[in-house]
């Protein structure tokens, strides 16, 4: 199984990005029961959980992103998404997806850079 993140980039504060994560090589019967999350790691800081999703209506968010970020999943495609709006400079980090329990090998992540 390989986690492949994409969609990052450089935007100005207030802009939007949509991140995608594909669980490549994972069968649907393994993907579907798992709870998934988006994590981020800024330079010099520890990796932190930004958003998590179980069922489509079972989501949770880091306080600082609640109301700005939306996590979603597509079980048929084995994809997890993170819609990020009203981006701030402090959102600058490498973003990763992974399961919430018993994380898999981390992917390469996708860089998000927000300029103020």
mmCIF file of C-alpha atoms in Angstrom:
data_model
loop_
_atom_site.group_PDB
_atom_site.id
_atom_site.type_symbol
_atom_site.label_atom_id
_atom_site.label_comp_id
_atom_site.label_asym_id
_atom_site.label_seq_id
_atom_site.Cartn_x
_atom_site.Cartn_y
_atom_site.Cartn_z
ATOM 1 C CA UNK A 1 0.000 0.000 0.000
ATOM 2 C CA UNK A 2 1.245 3.439 -0.881
ATOM 3 C CA UNK A 3 -0.305 6.742 0.191
ATOM 4 C CA UNK A 4 -0.043 9.367 -2.533
ATOM 5 C CA UNK A 5 -0.875 12.971 -1.661
ATOM 6 C CA UNK A 6 -1.304 15.737 -4.220
ATOM 7 C CA UNK A 7 -2.851 19.152 -4.715
ATOM 8 C CA UNK A 8 -0.517 21.330 -2.708
ATOM 9 C CA UNK A 9 0.951 24.571 -3.968
ATOM 10 C CA UNK A 10 1.701 28.189 -3.201
ATOM 11 C CA UNK A 11 -1.174 30.570 -2.599
ATOM 12 C CA UNK A 12 -1.743 33.951 -1.037
ATOM 13 C CA UNK A 13 -3.504 34.291 2.277
ATOM 14 C CA UNK A 14 -7.239 33.930 1.818
ATOM 15 C CA UNK A 15 -6.839 31.508 -1.061
ATOM 16 C CA UNK A 16 -7.995 27.914 -1.401
ATOM 17 C CA UNK A 17 -6.516 24.536 -2.210
ATOM 18 C CA UNK A 18 -7.946 21.041 -2.459
ATOM 19 C CA UNK A 19 -5.697 18.199 -1.405
ATOM 20 C CA UNK A 20 -6.192 14.620 -2.563
ATOM 21 C CA UNK A 21 -4.893 11.355 -1.170
ATOM 22 C CA UNK A 22 -5.068 7.983 -2.845
ATOM 23 C CA UNK A 23 -4.515 4.747 -0.980
ATOM 24 C CA UNK A 24 -2.822 3.012 -3.869
ATOM 25 C CA UNK A 25 -2.791 -0.771 -3.664
ATOM 26 C CA UNK A 26 -5.330 -0.950 -0.854
ATOM 27 C CA UNK A 27 -8.412 -3.043 -1.431
ATOM 28 C CA UNK A 28 -11.782 -1.465 -0.795
ATOM 29 C CA UNK A 29 -12.674 -3.854 2.020
ATOM 30 C CA UNK A 30 -9.652 -2.569 3.935
ATOM 31 C CA UNK A 31 -10.025 1.100 2.985
ATOM 32 C CA UNK A 32 -13.698 1.466 3.855
ATOM 33 C CA UNK A 33 -13.726 0.521 7.551
ATOM 34 C CA UNK A 34 -10.744 2.714 8.365
ATOM 35 C CA UNK A 35 -10.987 6.192 9.775
ATOM 36 C CA UNK A 36 -8.732 8.555 7.862
ATOM 37 C CA UNK A 37 -7.032 11.798 8.654
ATOM 38 C CA UNK A 38 -5.046 14.639 7.206
ATOM 39 C CA UNK A 39 -1.938 15.587 9.137
ATOM 40 C CA UNK A 40 0.566 18.386 8.657
ATOM 41 C CA UNK A 41 4.099 19.129 9.691
ATOM 42 C CA UNK A 42 5.513 22.626 9.652
ATOM 43 C CA UNK A 43 9.281 23.247 9.761
ATOM 44 C CA UNK A 44 10.637 22.672 13.253
ATOM 45 C CA UNK A 45 7.312 21.392 14.561
ATOM 46 C CA UNK A 46 5.827 17.989 15.254
ATOM 47 C CA UNK A 47 3.317 16.426 12.930
ATOM 48 C CA UNK A 48 -0.246 17.210 14.001
ATOM 49 C CA UNK A 49 -3.662 15.883 13.080
ATOM 50 C CA UNK A 50 -5.639 18.501 11.177
ATOM 51 C CA UNK A 51 -8.859 16.656 10.335
ATOM 52 C CA UNK A 52 -10.298 13.166 10.655
ATOM 53 C CA UNK A 53 -13.184 11.313 9.057
ATOM 54 C CA UNK A 54 -14.983 8.085 9.858
ATOM 55 C CA UNK A 55 -18.290 7.908 8.126
ATOM 56 C CA UNK A 56 -19.012 10.879 5.847
ATOM 57 C CA UNK A 57 -20.848 12.677 8.647
ATOM 58 C CA UNK A 58 -18.377 11.770 11.355
ATOM 59 C CA UNK A 59 -15.667 14.386 11.088
ATOM 60 C CA UNK A 60 -13.477 16.301 13.491
ATOM 61 C CA UNK A 61 -11.087 19.202 13.097
ATOM 62 C CA UNK A 62 -8.231 20.986 14.768
ATOM 63 C CA UNK A 63 -9.691 24.105 16.353
ATOM 64 C CA UNK A 64 -7.604 26.424 14.207
ATOM 65 C CA UNK A 65 -8.972 24.996 10.937
ATOM 66 C CA UNK A 66 -12.573 24.337 11.900
ATOM 67 C CA UNK A 67 -14.907 26.259 9.609
ATOM 68 C CA UNK A 68 -12.183 26.697 6.983
ATOM 69 C CA UNK A 69 -11.207 23.110 6.101
ATOM 70 C CA UNK A 70 -13.490 20.252 5.048
ATOM 71 C CA UNK A 71 -12.438 16.613 4.948
ATOM 72 C CA UNK A 72 -14.267 14.103 2.778
ATOM 73 C CA UNK A 73 -13.791 10.620 1.397
ATOM 74 C CA UNK A 74 -14.733 8.591 -1.663
ATOM 75 C CA UNK A 75 -14.734 4.942 -0.707
ATOM 76 C CA UNK A 76 -15.245 3.704 -4.258
ATOM 77 C CA UNK A 77 -12.103 5.499 -5.410
ATOM 78 C CA UNK A 78 -10.234 4.945 -2.134
ATOM 79 C CA UNK A 79 -9.577 8.673 -1.924
ATOM 80 C CA UNK A 80 -9.520 11.180 0.913
ATOM 81 C CA UNK A 81 -9.778 14.922 0.273
ATOM 82 C CA UNK A 82 -9.135 18.115 2.189
ATOM 83 C CA UNK A 83 -10.746 21.314 0.948
ATOM 84 C CA UNK A 84 -8.887 24.242 2.453
ATOM 85 C CA UNK A 85 -10.396 27.723 2.281
ATOM 86 C CA UNK A 86 -9.376 31.058 3.789
ATOM 87 C CA UNK A 87 -5.804 29.850 4.045
ATOM 88 C CA UNK A 88 -3.462 31.567 6.473
ATOM 89 C CA UNK A 89 0.309 31.808 6.635
ATOM 90 C CA UNK A 90 0.262 29.500 9.671
ATOM 91 C CA UNK A 91 -1.260 26.739 7.501
ATOM 92 C CA UNK A 92 2.073 26.451 5.688
ATOM 93 C CA UNK A 93 3.295 22.868 6.092
ATOM 94 C CA UNK A 94 3.710 19.530 4.382
ATOM 95 C CA UNK A 95 0.357 17.747 4.451
ATOM 96 C CA UNK A 96 -0.023 13.975 4.730
ATOM 97 C CA UNK A 97 -2.911 11.573 4.900
ATOM 98 C CA UNK A 98 -3.000 8.360 6.881
ATOM 99 C CA UNK A 99 -5.302 6.187 8.928
ATOM 100 C CA UNK A 100 -6.191 7.425 12.398
ATOM 101 C CA UNK A 101 -5.373 4.100 14.027
ATOM 102 C CA UNK A 102 -2.258 2.038 13.310
ATOM 103 C CA UNK A 103 -0.842 4.446 10.691
ATOM 104 C CA UNK A 104 0.568 3.024 7.493
ATOM 105 C CA UNK A 105 3.942 4.001 6.048
ATOM 106 C CA UNK A 106 3.816 7.730 5.423
ATOM 107 C CA UNK A 107 3.672 9.060 1.887
ATOM 108 C CA UNK A 108 5.787 11.870 0.539
ATOM 109 C CA UNK A 109 3.219 14.491 1.474
ATOM 110 C CA UNK A 110 2.282 17.599 -0.442
ATOM 111 C CA UNK A 111 3.687 21.051 0.317
ATOM 112 C CA UNK A 112 1.300 23.893 1.068
ATOM 113 C CA UNK A 113 2.805 27.369 1.229
ATOM 114 C CA UNK A 114 0.659 30.363 2.126
ATOM 115 C CA UNK A 115 2.121 33.821 1.764
ATOM 116 C CA UNK A 116 0.768 36.721 3.765
#
